[in-house]
Amino acid sequence: TQLLEQSPQFLSIQEGENLTVYCNSSSVFSSLQWYRQEPGEGPVLLVTVVTGGEVKKLKRLTFQFGDARKDSSLHITAAQTGDTGLYLCAGDVGSNYKLTFGKGTLLTVNP
Amino acid sequence: IAGITQAPTSQILAAGRRMTLRCTQDMRHNAMYWYRQDLGLGLRLIHYSNTAGTTGKGEVPDGYSVSRANTDDFPLTLASAVPSQTSVYFCASRGLQETQYFGPGTRLLVL
């Protein structure tokens, strides 16, 4: 079973601060996805990265896929209270299309 | 378009009882998945189905069974519920670029 480790597990910051969440593995993934989950709801896809070294931006969120396709990071600039939620990374090794999820980073942005 | 619906939204179940969690998608996706989400353990795959008529075991299949009689429906059955099956259950289907779309979840408490 491939393991995806996310850090930090918990993060509490003030509105306006920047933050980075990390997702690391010893396995190579054909693609890696980031999801956000709000309380009482299912995860919602934010982005999929496929190419090693790829950087994708979604407004204030920047996603990077490591060159070796084993790790990824999510950087949020000038966090807002609406960014509060559980951020999950998930990797696909390319067979059977089964995703392996990290345990998540619970982000709280305080006003 | 509703996406993925799950029923019931929540349930309290006596240990030893049989229970079926329902999942229906209207996106005509071939692949569907059942996960359970537990605090500190993240999302873990229970069973999956790559296409109607086929199913496969995930990371934590014991005590659960699934069927995939058609494209739209993917029910999850607990034959004889135990307290350790208390969890939040998410159904998902896979669309383009391995994107998984999640349902709203079923919160199950087994006493």
Tab-separated table of C-alpha atoms in Angstrom:
chain	number	residue	atom	x	y	z
A	1	THR	CA	0.000	0.000	0.000
A	2	GLN	CA	1.428	3.353	-1.071
A	3	LEU	CA	1.599	5.880	1.717
A	4	LEU	CA	1.044	9.586	1.360
A	5	GLU	CA	2.142	11.672	4.298
A	6	GLN	CA	0.749	15.141	4.761
A	7	SER	CA	2.160	17.845	6.979
A	8	PRO	CA	1.304	19.628	9.057
A	9	GLN	CA	-1.698	17.723	10.372
A	10	PHE	CA	-3.183	20.871	11.908
A	11	LEU	CA	-2.596	24.510	11.050
A	12	SER	CA	-4.165	27.574	12.660
A	13	ILE	CA	-3.248	30.965	11.239
A	14	GLN	CA	-4.497	34.524	11.076
A	15	GLU	CA	-6.218	35.968	8.053
A	16	GLY	CA	-3.680	37.444	5.639
A	17	GLU	CA	-0.870	35.010	6.445
A	18	ASN	CA	0.722	32.660	3.933
A	19	LEU	CA	0.970	28.911	4.431
A	20	THR	CA	2.289	25.777	2.760
A	21	VAL	CA	1.000	22.228	3.081
A	22	TYR	CA	3.155	19.287	2.050
A	23	CYS	CA	2.349	15.866	0.662
A	24	ASN	CA	5.193	13.332	0.491
A	25	SER	CA	5.602	9.727	-0.558
A	26	SER	CA	8.281	7.205	-1.451
A	27	SER	CA	6.124	6.108	-4.393
A	28	VAL	CA	5.925	7.631	-7.846
A	29	PHE	CA	2.462	8.768	-8.866
A	30	SER	CA	1.082	9.155	-12.367
A	31	SER	CA	-1.017	12.024	-11.066
A	32	LEU	CA	-1.662	13.755	-7.787
A	33	GLN	CA	-4.789	15.552	-6.741
A	34	TRP	CA	-5.662	18.065	-4.049
A	35	TYR	CA	-9.124	18.142	-2.521
A	36	ARG	CA	-10.777	20.424	0.003
A	37	GLN	CA	-13.428	19.162	2.379
A	38	GLU	CA	-15.744	21.307	4.458
A	39	PRO	CA	-17.534	20.006	7.562
A	40	GLY	CA	-20.468	17.739	6.737
A	41	GLU	CA	-19.603	17.502	3.056
A	42	GLY	CA	-17.611	15.300	0.727
A	43	PRO	CA	-14.195	16.279	-0.644
A	44	VAL	CA	-14.169	18.561	-3.686
A	45	LEU	CA	-11.357	18.483	-6.221
A	46	LEU	CA	-9.162	21.598	-6.377
A	47	VAL	CA	-6.529	20.539	-8.897
A	48	THR	CA	-4.834	17.609	-10.610
A	49	VAL	CA	-1.105	17.699	-11.395
A	50	VAL	CA	0.341	15.223	-13.834
A	51	THR	CA	3.776	16.326	-15.018
A	52	GLY	CA	6.870	16.350	-12.792
A	53	GLY	CA	7.764	19.940	-11.879
A	54	GLU	CA	4.336	21.176	-12.858
A	55	VAL	CA	3.009	24.300	-11.144
A	56	LYS	CA	-0.661	25.220	-11.240
A	57	LYS	CA	-2.302	28.311	-9.825
A	58	LEU	CA	-5.889	28.676	-8.709
A	59	LYS	CA	-6.353	32.298	-7.585
A	60	ARG	CA	-4.402	32.495	-4.295
A	61	LEU	CA	-3.564	28.772	-4.292
A	62	THR	CA	-0.381	27.462	-5.913
A	63	PHE	CA	0.142	23.737	-6.408
A	64	GLN	CA	3.454	22.146	-7.281
A	65	PHE	CA	4.265	18.569	-8.284
A	66	GLY	CA	7.781	17.409	-7.481
A	67	ASP	CA	10.199	16.662	-10.307
A	68	ALA	CA	10.239	12.972	-9.377
A	69	ARG	CA	6.418	12.884	-9.039
A	70	LYS	CA	6.693	11.680	-5.428
A	71	ASP	CA	5.678	14.833	-3.605
A	72	SER	CA	3.551	17.925	-3.884
A	73	SER	CA	2.883	21.175	-2.088
A	74	LEU	CA	-0.015	23.558	-1.748
A	75	HIS	CA	0.774	27.186	-0.995
A	76	ILE	CA	-1.933	29.661	-0.033
A	77	THR	CA	-1.172	33.356	-0.219
A	78	ALA	CA	-2.977	35.839	2.034
A	79	ALA	CA	-5.281	33.252	3.577
A	80	GLN	CA	-8.916	34.108	4.082
A	81	THR	CA	-11.442	32.707	6.559
A	82	GLY	CA	-13.156	31.006	3.615
A	83	ASP	CA	-10.031	28.877	3.112
A	84	THR	CA	-10.791	27.033	6.348
A	85	GLY	CA	-11.232	23.312	5.760
A	86	LEU	CA	-9.568	19.937	5.473
A	87	TYR	CA	-7.069	19.726	2.615
A	88	LEU	CA	-6.410	16.253	1.236
A	89	CYS	CA	-3.846	15.084	-1.258
A	90	ALA	CA	-4.426	11.891	-3.217
A	91	GLY	CA	-2.147	9.984	-5.536
A	92	ASP	CA	-2.900	7.673	-8.423
A	93	VAL	CA	-0.253	5.073	-9.281
A	94	GLY	CA	-1.949	4.494	-12.624
A	95	SER	CA	-3.350	0.991	-12.195
A	96	ASN	CA	-7.016	0.378	-11.509
A	97	TYR	CA	-7.413	4.134	-11.010
A	98	LYS	CA	-7.523	3.759	-7.245
A	99	LEU	CA	-6.496	6.817	-5.292
A	100	THR	CA	-4.431	6.721	-2.130
A	101	PHE	CA	-5.333	9.597	0.187
A	102	GLY	CA	-3.203	11.375	2.733
A	103	LYS	CA	-4.713	11.884	6.176
A	104	GLY	CA	-5.254	15.554	5.522
A	105	THR	CA	-4.294	18.956	6.875
A	106	LEU	CA	-6.964	20.723	8.906
A	107	LEU	CA	-6.588	24.441	8.240
A	108	THR	CA	-8.250	27.081	10.388
A	109	VAL	CA	-7.984	30.700	9.296
A	110	ASN	CA	-8.910	33.066	12.093
A	111	PRO	CA	-10.324	36.549	11.428
B	1	ILE	CA	-27.799	17.358	-12.581
B	2	ALA	CA	-27.602	15.971	-9.052
B	3	GLY	CA	-24.159	14.336	-9.328
B	4	ILE	CA	-23.919	11.721	-6.603
B	5	THR	CA	-26.590	11.105	-4.030
B	6	GLN	CA	-26.267	8.971	-0.925
B	7	ALA	CA	-28.905	7.640	1.417
B	8	PRO	CA	-29.508	7.707	4.253
B	9	THR	CA	-27.825	10.912	5.409
B	10	SER	CA	-27.300	9.412	8.836
B	11	GLN	CA	-28.252	6.265	10.680
B	12	ILE	CA	-28.035	4.755	14.140
B	13	LEU	CA	-27.830	0.979	13.914
B	14	ALA	CA	-27.831	-1.786	16.493
B	15	ALA	CA	-24.866	-4.141	16.337
B	16	GLY	CA	-25.641	-7.299	14.422
B	17	ARG	CA	-28.164	-5.663	12.111
B	18	ARG	CA	-27.863	-5.644	8.343
B	19	MET	CA	-27.639	-2.284	6.599
B	20	THR	CA	-27.351	-1.125	2.992
B	21	LEU	CA	-25.993	2.293	2.144
B	22	ARG	CA	-27.243	3.540	-1.181
B	23	CYS	CA	-25.282	5.489	-3.792
B	24	THR	CA	-26.548	6.739	-7.141
B	25	GLN	CA	-24.793	8.851	-9.764
B	26	ASP	CA	-26.267	10.460	-12.854
B	27	MET	CA	-23.007	11.289	-14.647
B	28	ARG	CA	-22.687	7.923	-16.436
B	29	HIS	CA	-19.258	7.389	-14.911
B	30	ASN	CA	-17.906	3.880	-15.247
B	31	ALA	CA	-15.868	3.750	-12.042
B	32	MET	CA	-17.333	4.072	-8.562
B	33	TYR	CA	-15.835	3.813	-5.085
B	34	TRP	CA	-16.780	3.480	-1.426
B	35	TYR	CA	-14.602	5.064	1.264
B	36	ARG	CA	-14.838	5.380	4.994
B	37	GLN	CA	-13.430	8.417	6.770
B	38	ASP	CA	-12.279	8.173	10.359
B	39	LEU	CA	-10.550	10.730	12.549
B	40	GLY	CA	-6.797	10.279	12.366
B	41	LEU	CA	-7.020	7.665	9.627
B	42	GLY	CA	-8.221	9.710	6.688
B	43	LEU	CA	-10.139	8.290	3.743
B	44	ARG	CA	-9.735	4.568	3.207
B	45	LEU	CA	-11.022	2.660	0.212
B	46	ILE	CA	-13.471	-0.138	1.028
B	47	HIS	CA	-14.531	-1.445	-2.401
B	48	TYR	CA	-14.506	-0.183	-5.944
B	49	SER	CA	-16.019	-0.966	-9.311
B	50	ASN	CA	-14.357	-0.060	-12.608
B	51	THR	CA	-17.473	-0.797	-14.634
B	52	ALA	CA	-20.946	-2.263	-14.260
B	53	GLY	CA	-20.761	-5.957	-13.442
B	54	THR	CA	-17.298	-5.856	-11.831
B	55	THR	CA	-16.134	-5.077	-8.302
B	56	GLY	CA	-12.863	-5.146	-6.416
B	57	LYS	CA	-11.571	-4.974	-2.869
B	58	GLY	CA	-9.929	-1.894	-1.474
B	59	GLU	CA	-7.825	-1.361	1.621
B	60	VAL	CA	-10.466	-2.238	4.252
B	61	PRO	CA	-13.060	-4.605	2.661
B	62	ASP	CA	-13.779	-6.944	5.597
B	63	GLY	CA	-17.380	-6.822	6.806
B	64	TYR	CA	-18.591	-5.038	3.674
B	65	SER	CA	-19.951	-6.178	0.327
B	66	VAL	CA	-20.921	-4.318	-2.844
B	67	SER	CA	-22.723	-4.980	-6.099
B	68	ARG	CA	-22.801	-3.122	-9.417
B	69	ALA	CA	-25.831	-4.272	-11.361
B	70	ASN	CA	-25.892	-1.120	-13.507
B	71	THR	CA	-23.843	2.011	-14.173
B	72	ASP	CA	-25.743	4.330	-11.864
B	73	ASP	CA	-26.036	2.417	-8.589
B	74	PHE	CA	-23.364	1.104	-6.233
B	75	PRO	CA	-24.839	-0.042	-2.893
B	76	LEU	CA	-22.657	-0.946	0.085
B	77	THR	CA	-23.938	-3.619	2.481
B	78	LEU	CA	-22.907	-4.298	6.052
B	79	ALA	CA	-24.077	-7.880	6.644
B	80	SER	CA	-23.810	-7.774	10.433
B	81	ALA	CA	-22.789	-4.372	11.728
B	82	VAL	CA	-20.164	-3.983	14.457
B	83	PRO	CA	-19.257	-0.859	16.476
B	84	SER	CA	-15.928	-0.514	14.634
B	85	GLN	CA	-17.932	0.220	11.492
B	86	THR	CA	-19.054	3.506	13.019
B	87	SER	CA	-17.772	6.020	10.498
B	88	VAL	CA	-18.645	8.481	7.767
B	89	TYR	CA	-19.059	6.698	4.452
B	90	PHE	CA	-18.452	8.428	1.131
B	91	CYS	CA	-19.359	7.180	-2.294
B	92	ALA	CA	-17.457	8.564	-5.280
B	93	SER	CA	-17.389	8.184	-9.036
B	94	ARG	CA	-14.535	8.883	-11.418
B	95	GLY	CA	-14.744	11.208	-14.363
B	96	LEU	CA	-12.131	12.629	-16.698
B	97	GLN	CA	-8.442	12.865	-15.668
B	98	GLU	CA	-9.030	10.587	-12.707
B	99	THR	CA	-11.144	13.247	-10.993
B	100	GLN	CA	-13.256	11.680	-8.290
B	101	TYR	CA	-16.600	13.247	-7.455
B	102	PHE	CA	-17.817	12.567	-3.947
B	103	GLY	CA	-21.285	12.284	-2.520
B	104	PRO	CA	-22.327	14.112	0.661
B	105	GLY	CA	-21.663	11.112	2.900
B	106	THR	CA	-23.606	8.841	5.250
B	107	ARG	CA	-22.900	9.145	8.959
B	108	LEU	CA	-23.297	5.731	10.589
B	109	LEU	CA	-23.277	4.991	14.305
B	110	VAL	CA	-23.275	1.329	15.324
B	111	LEU	CA	-24.168	0.701	18.948
